């Protein structure tokens, strides 16, 4: 989809908030994306040096730090540098990625290379384990 939002738009790509990436038409699932968006609201915050999420991630930045969703596609190439989100989005992103991979496989369609990597799957499993598994389990 190119290196910039302008290039992605020119290539006919769509910004997918569930994957936080620009996806070409063959990789974008409009129905699944609409389902993901309906589970919001999704909140993103400016990533500032004075805010550090602790292990529990139960404290959040001030509401003034909210990033409007409509601006995320313009900074999409720098999301991990400029914005922070909560654990709810992160876990939902992982579940969305797995659903998207499954649907793309069923349809014999292309898939985003980052999402299908073992590293991403292992990262998601680790994130979900930290979120839902207590030490007693």
PDB file of C-alpha atoms in Angstrom:
ATOM      1  CA  UNK A   1       0.000   0.000   0.000  1.00  0.00           C
ATOM      2  CA  UNK A   2       3.003   2.314  -0.088  1.00  0.00           C
ATOM      3  CA  UNK A   3       4.939   4.188   2.543  1.00  0.00           C
ATOM      4  CA  UNK A   4       2.502   7.042   3.223  1.00  0.00           C
ATOM      5  CA  UNK A   5      -1.236   7.453   3.760  1.00  0.00           C
ATOM      6  CA  UNK A   6      -1.432   9.370   0.456  1.00  0.00           C
ATOM      7  CA  UNK A   7       0.233   6.479  -1.390  1.00  0.00           C
ATOM      8  CA  UNK A   8      -2.075   3.989   0.327  1.00  0.00           C
ATOM      9  CA  UNK A   9      -5.167   5.933  -0.677  1.00  0.00           C
ATOM     10  CA  UNK A  10      -3.881   6.254  -4.251  1.00  0.00           C
ATOM     11  CA  UNK A  11      -3.397   2.465  -4.346  1.00  0.00           C
ATOM     12  CA  UNK A  12      -7.015   1.916  -3.291  1.00  0.00           C
ATOM     13  CA  UNK A  13      -6.086   0.693   0.188  1.00  0.00           C
ATOM     14  CA  UNK A  14      -8.279   1.094   3.272  1.00  0.00           C
ATOM     15  CA  UNK A  15      -7.107   1.929   6.777  1.00  0.00           C
ATOM     16  CA  UNK A  16      -8.228  -0.955   8.988  1.00  0.00           C
ATOM     17  CA  UNK A  17      -8.397   0.101  12.628  1.00  0.00           C
ATOM     18  CA  UNK A  18      -8.614  -3.543  13.729  1.00  0.00           C
ATOM     19  CA  UNK A  19      -5.170  -4.257  12.312  1.00  0.00           C
ATOM     20  CA  UNK A  20      -3.923  -0.648  12.619  1.00  0.00           C
ATOM     21  CA  UNK A  21      -2.694  -0.940   9.044  1.00  0.00           C
ATOM     22  CA  UNK A  22      -3.507   0.045   5.494  1.00  0.00           C
ATOM     23  CA  UNK A  23      -4.822  -3.007   3.654  1.00  0.00           C
ATOM     24  CA  UNK A  24      -5.275  -3.568  -0.088  1.00  0.00           C
ATOM     25  CA  UNK A  25      -8.779  -4.539  -1.249  1.00  0.00           C
ATOM     26  CA  UNK A  26      -7.895  -8.268  -1.335  1.00  0.00           C
ATOM     27  CA  UNK A  27      -6.918  -8.183   2.355  1.00  0.00           C
ATOM     28  CA  UNK A  28      -9.652  -5.905   3.730  1.00  0.00           C
ATOM     29  CA  UNK A  29     -12.825  -7.559   5.067  1.00  0.00           C
ATOM     30  CA  UNK A  30     -15.472  -4.826   5.223  1.00  0.00           C
ATOM     31  CA  UNK A  31     -18.004  -6.948   7.132  1.00  0.00           C
ATOM     32  CA  UNK A  32     -15.525  -8.036   9.783  1.00  0.00           C
ATOM     33  CA  UNK A  33     -14.159  -4.490  10.106  1.00  0.00           C
ATOM     34  CA  UNK A  34     -17.690  -3.126  10.659  1.00  0.00           C
ATOM     35  CA  UNK A  35     -18.208  -5.737  13.382  1.00  0.00           C
ATOM     36  CA  UNK A  36     -14.925  -4.709  15.038  1.00  0.00           C
ATOM     37  CA  UNK A  37     -15.820  -1.016  14.890  1.00  0.00           C
ATOM     38  CA  UNK A  38     -19.227  -1.689  16.475  1.00  0.00           C
ATOM     39  CA  UNK A  39     -17.457  -3.077  19.544  1.00  0.00           C
ATOM     40  CA  UNK A  40     -15.882   0.305  20.287  1.00  0.00           C
ATOM     41  CA  UNK A  41     -15.472   2.994  21.254  1.00  0.00           C
ATOM     42  CA  UNK A  42     -11.770   2.536  20.721  1.00  0.00           C
ATOM     43  CA  UNK A  43      -9.603   5.045  22.531  1.00  0.00           C
ATOM     44  CA  UNK A  44      -6.125   6.125  21.523  1.00  0.00           C
ATOM     45  CA  UNK A  45      -3.960   8.596  23.394  1.00  0.00           C
ATOM     46  CA  UNK A  46      -0.957  10.693  22.515  1.00  0.00           C
ATOM     47  CA  UNK A  47       2.128   8.744  23.569  1.00  0.00           C
ATOM     48  CA  UNK A  48       3.903  11.109  25.920  1.00  0.00           C
ATOM     49  CA  UNK A  49       7.023  10.538  27.949  1.00  0.00           C
ATOM     50  CA  UNK A  50       5.189  11.485  31.162  1.00  0.00           C
ATOM     51  CA  UNK A  51       2.760   8.568  30.873  1.00  0.00           C
ATOM     52  CA  UNK A  52       3.891   4.999  31.337  1.00  0.00           C
ATOM     53  CA  UNK A  53       1.381   2.182  31.515  1.00  0.00           C
ATOM     54  CA  UNK A  54       2.135  -0.073  34.460  1.00  0.00           C
ATOM     55  CA  UNK A  55       1.863  -3.845  34.373  1.00  0.00           C
ATOM     56  CA  UNK A  56      -1.851  -3.659  35.168  1.00  0.00           C
ATOM     57  CA  UNK A  57      -2.599  -0.948  32.563  1.00  0.00           C
ATOM     58  CA  UNK A  58      -5.529   0.173  34.694  1.00  0.00           C
ATOM     59  CA  UNK A  59      -4.554   3.829  34.727  1.00  0.00           C
ATOM     60  CA  UNK A  60      -5.079   5.985  31.680  1.00  0.00           C
ATOM     61  CA  UNK A  61      -3.860   9.320  30.378  1.00  0.00           C
ATOM     62  CA  UNK A  62      -5.993  12.418  30.749  1.00  0.00           C
ATOM     63  CA  UNK A  63      -8.940  12.761  28.334  1.00  0.00           C
ATOM     64  CA  UNK A  64      -7.170  15.769  26.815  1.00  0.00           C
ATOM     65  CA  UNK A  65      -4.619  13.297  25.451  1.00  0.00           C
ATOM     66  CA  UNK A  66      -7.229  11.481  23.327  1.00  0.00           C
ATOM     67  CA  UNK A  67      -6.403  11.204  19.635  1.00  0.00           C
ATOM     68  CA  UNK A  68      -9.472  11.552  17.372  1.00  0.00           C
ATOM     69  CA  UNK A  69     -10.022   8.294  15.472  1.00  0.00           C
ATOM     70  CA  UNK A  70     -10.429  10.135  12.183  1.00  0.00           C
ATOM     71  CA  UNK A  71      -6.796  11.291  12.403  1.00  0.00           C
ATOM     72  CA  UNK A  72      -5.258   7.850  12.986  1.00  0.00           C
ATOM     73  CA  UNK A  73      -4.973   7.014   9.307  1.00  0.00           C
ATOM     74  CA  UNK A  74      -2.879  10.153   8.768  1.00  0.00           C
ATOM     75  CA  UNK A  75      -0.255   9.018  11.290  1.00  0.00           C
ATOM     76  CA  UNK A  76      -0.665   5.315  10.561  1.00  0.00           C
ATOM     77  CA  UNK A  77       2.971   4.739   9.701  1.00  0.00           C
ATOM     78  CA  UNK A  78       3.950   5.996  13.136  1.00  0.00           C
ATOM     79  CA  UNK A  79       1.182   4.612  15.350  1.00  0.00           C
ATOM     80  CA  UNK A  80       3.481   2.804  17.756  1.00  0.00           C
ATOM     81  CA  UNK A  81       5.521   5.975  18.233  1.00  0.00           C
ATOM     82  CA  UNK A  82       2.752   8.539  18.592  1.00  0.00           C
ATOM     83  CA  UNK A  83      -0.229   6.810  20.153  1.00  0.00           C
ATOM     84  CA  UNK A  84      -0.997   4.490  23.018  1.00  0.00           C
ATOM     85  CA  UNK A  85      -4.129   2.418  23.534  1.00  0.00           C
ATOM     86  CA  UNK A  86      -5.559   0.286  26.286  1.00  0.00           C
ATOM     87  CA  UNK A  87      -5.373  -3.455  26.819  1.00  0.00           C
ATOM     88  CA  UNK A  88      -8.996  -3.876  25.682  1.00  0.00           C
ATOM     89  CA  UNK A  89      -8.087  -2.691  22.184  1.00  0.00           C
ATOM     90  CA  UNK A  90      -4.922  -4.783  22.139  1.00  0.00           C
ATOM     91  CA  UNK A  91      -6.721  -8.026  23.023  1.00  0.00           C
ATOM     92  CA  UNK A  92      -9.580  -7.193  20.638  1.00  0.00           C
ATOM     93  CA  UNK A  93      -7.021  -6.513  17.890  1.00  0.00           C
ATOM     94  CA  UNK A  94      -5.551  -9.983  18.421  1.00  0.00           C
ATOM     95  CA  UNK A  95      -8.948 -11.679  18.274  1.00  0.00           C
ATOM     96  CA  UNK A  96      -9.813  -9.635  15.177  1.00  0.00           C
ATOM     97  CA  UNK A  97      -6.526 -10.642  13.529  1.00  0.00           C
ATOM     98  CA  UNK A  98      -7.252 -14.324  14.114  1.00  0.00           C
ATOM     99  CA  UNK A  99     -10.787 -14.003  12.747  1.00  0.00           C
ATOM    100  CA  UNK A 100      -9.485 -12.104   9.723  1.00  0.00           C
ATOM    101  CA  UNK A 101      -6.790 -14.729   9.042  1.00  0.00           C
ATOM    102  CA  UNK A 102      -9.350 -17.523   9.248  1.00  0.00           C
ATOM    103  CA  UNK A 103     -11.769 -15.793   6.871  1.00  0.00           C
ATOM    104  CA  UNK A 104      -9.006 -14.950   4.420  1.00  0.00           C
ATOM    105  CA  UNK A 105      -7.832 -18.592   4.429  1.00  0.00           C
ATOM    106  CA  UNK A 106     -11.390 -19.830   3.839  1.00  0.00           C
ATOM    107  CA  UNK A 107     -11.726 -17.488   0.870  1.00  0.00           C
ATOM    108  CA  UNK A 108      -8.244 -18.257  -0.485  1.00  0.00           C
ATOM    109  CA  UNK A 109      -7.359 -14.566  -0.288  1.00  0.00           C
ATOM    110  CA  UNK A 110      -4.161 -12.701   0.530  1.00  0.00           C
ATOM    111  CA  UNK A 111      -3.216 -11.924   4.121  1.00  0.00           C
ATOM    112  CA  UNK A 112      -1.214  -9.214   5.798  1.00  0.00           C
ATOM    113  CA  UNK A 113       2.328 -10.539   6.337  1.00  0.00           C
ATOM    114  CA  UNK A 114       2.674  -9.089   9.835  1.00  0.00           C
ATOM    115  CA  UNK A 115      -0.577 -10.620  11.056  1.00  0.00           C
ATOM    116  CA  UNK A 116       0.260 -14.088   9.766  1.00  0.00           C
ATOM    117  CA  UNK A 117       3.726 -14.115  11.284  1.00  0.00           C
ATOM    118  CA  UNK A 118       4.438 -16.500  14.140  1.00  0.00           C
ATOM    119  CA  UNK A 119       5.898 -13.572  16.091  1.00  0.00           C
ATOM    120  CA  UNK A 120       2.547 -11.741  16.014  1.00  0.00           C
ATOM    121  CA  UNK A 121       0.607 -14.849  17.055  1.00  0.00           C
ATOM    122  CA  UNK A 122       3.013 -15.551  19.931  1.00  0.00           C
ATOM    123  CA  UNK A 123       2.804 -11.901  20.999  1.00  0.00           C
ATOM    124  CA  UNK A 124      -1.004 -12.062  20.999  1.00  0.00           C
ATOM    125  CA  UNK A 125      -1.078 -15.309  22.972  1.00  0.00           C
ATOM    126  CA  UNK A 126       1.298 -13.773  25.522  1.00  0.00           C
ATOM    127  CA  UNK A 127      -0.848 -10.634  25.787  1.00  0.00           C
ATOM    128  CA  UNK A 128      -4.003 -12.666  26.306  1.00  0.00           C
ATOM    129  CA  UNK A 129      -2.331 -14.895  28.884  1.00  0.00           C
ATOM    130  CA  UNK A 130      -1.205 -11.849  30.875  1.00  0.00           C
ATOM    131  CA  UNK A 131      -4.697 -10.388  30.642  1.00  0.00           C
ATOM    132  CA  UNK A 132      -6.843 -13.405  31.430  1.00  0.00           C
ATOM    133  CA  UNK A 133      -4.725 -16.007  33.202  1.00  0.00           C
ATOM    134  CA  UNK A 134      -4.113 -15.606  36.902  1.00  0.00           C
ATOM    135  CA  UNK A 135      -1.051 -17.178  38.547  1.00  0.00           C
ATOM    136  CA  UNK A 136      -3.365 -19.654  40.292  1.00  0.00           C
ATOM    137  CA  UNK A 137      -4.661 -21.165  37.038  1.00  0.00           C
TER     138      UNK A 137
END
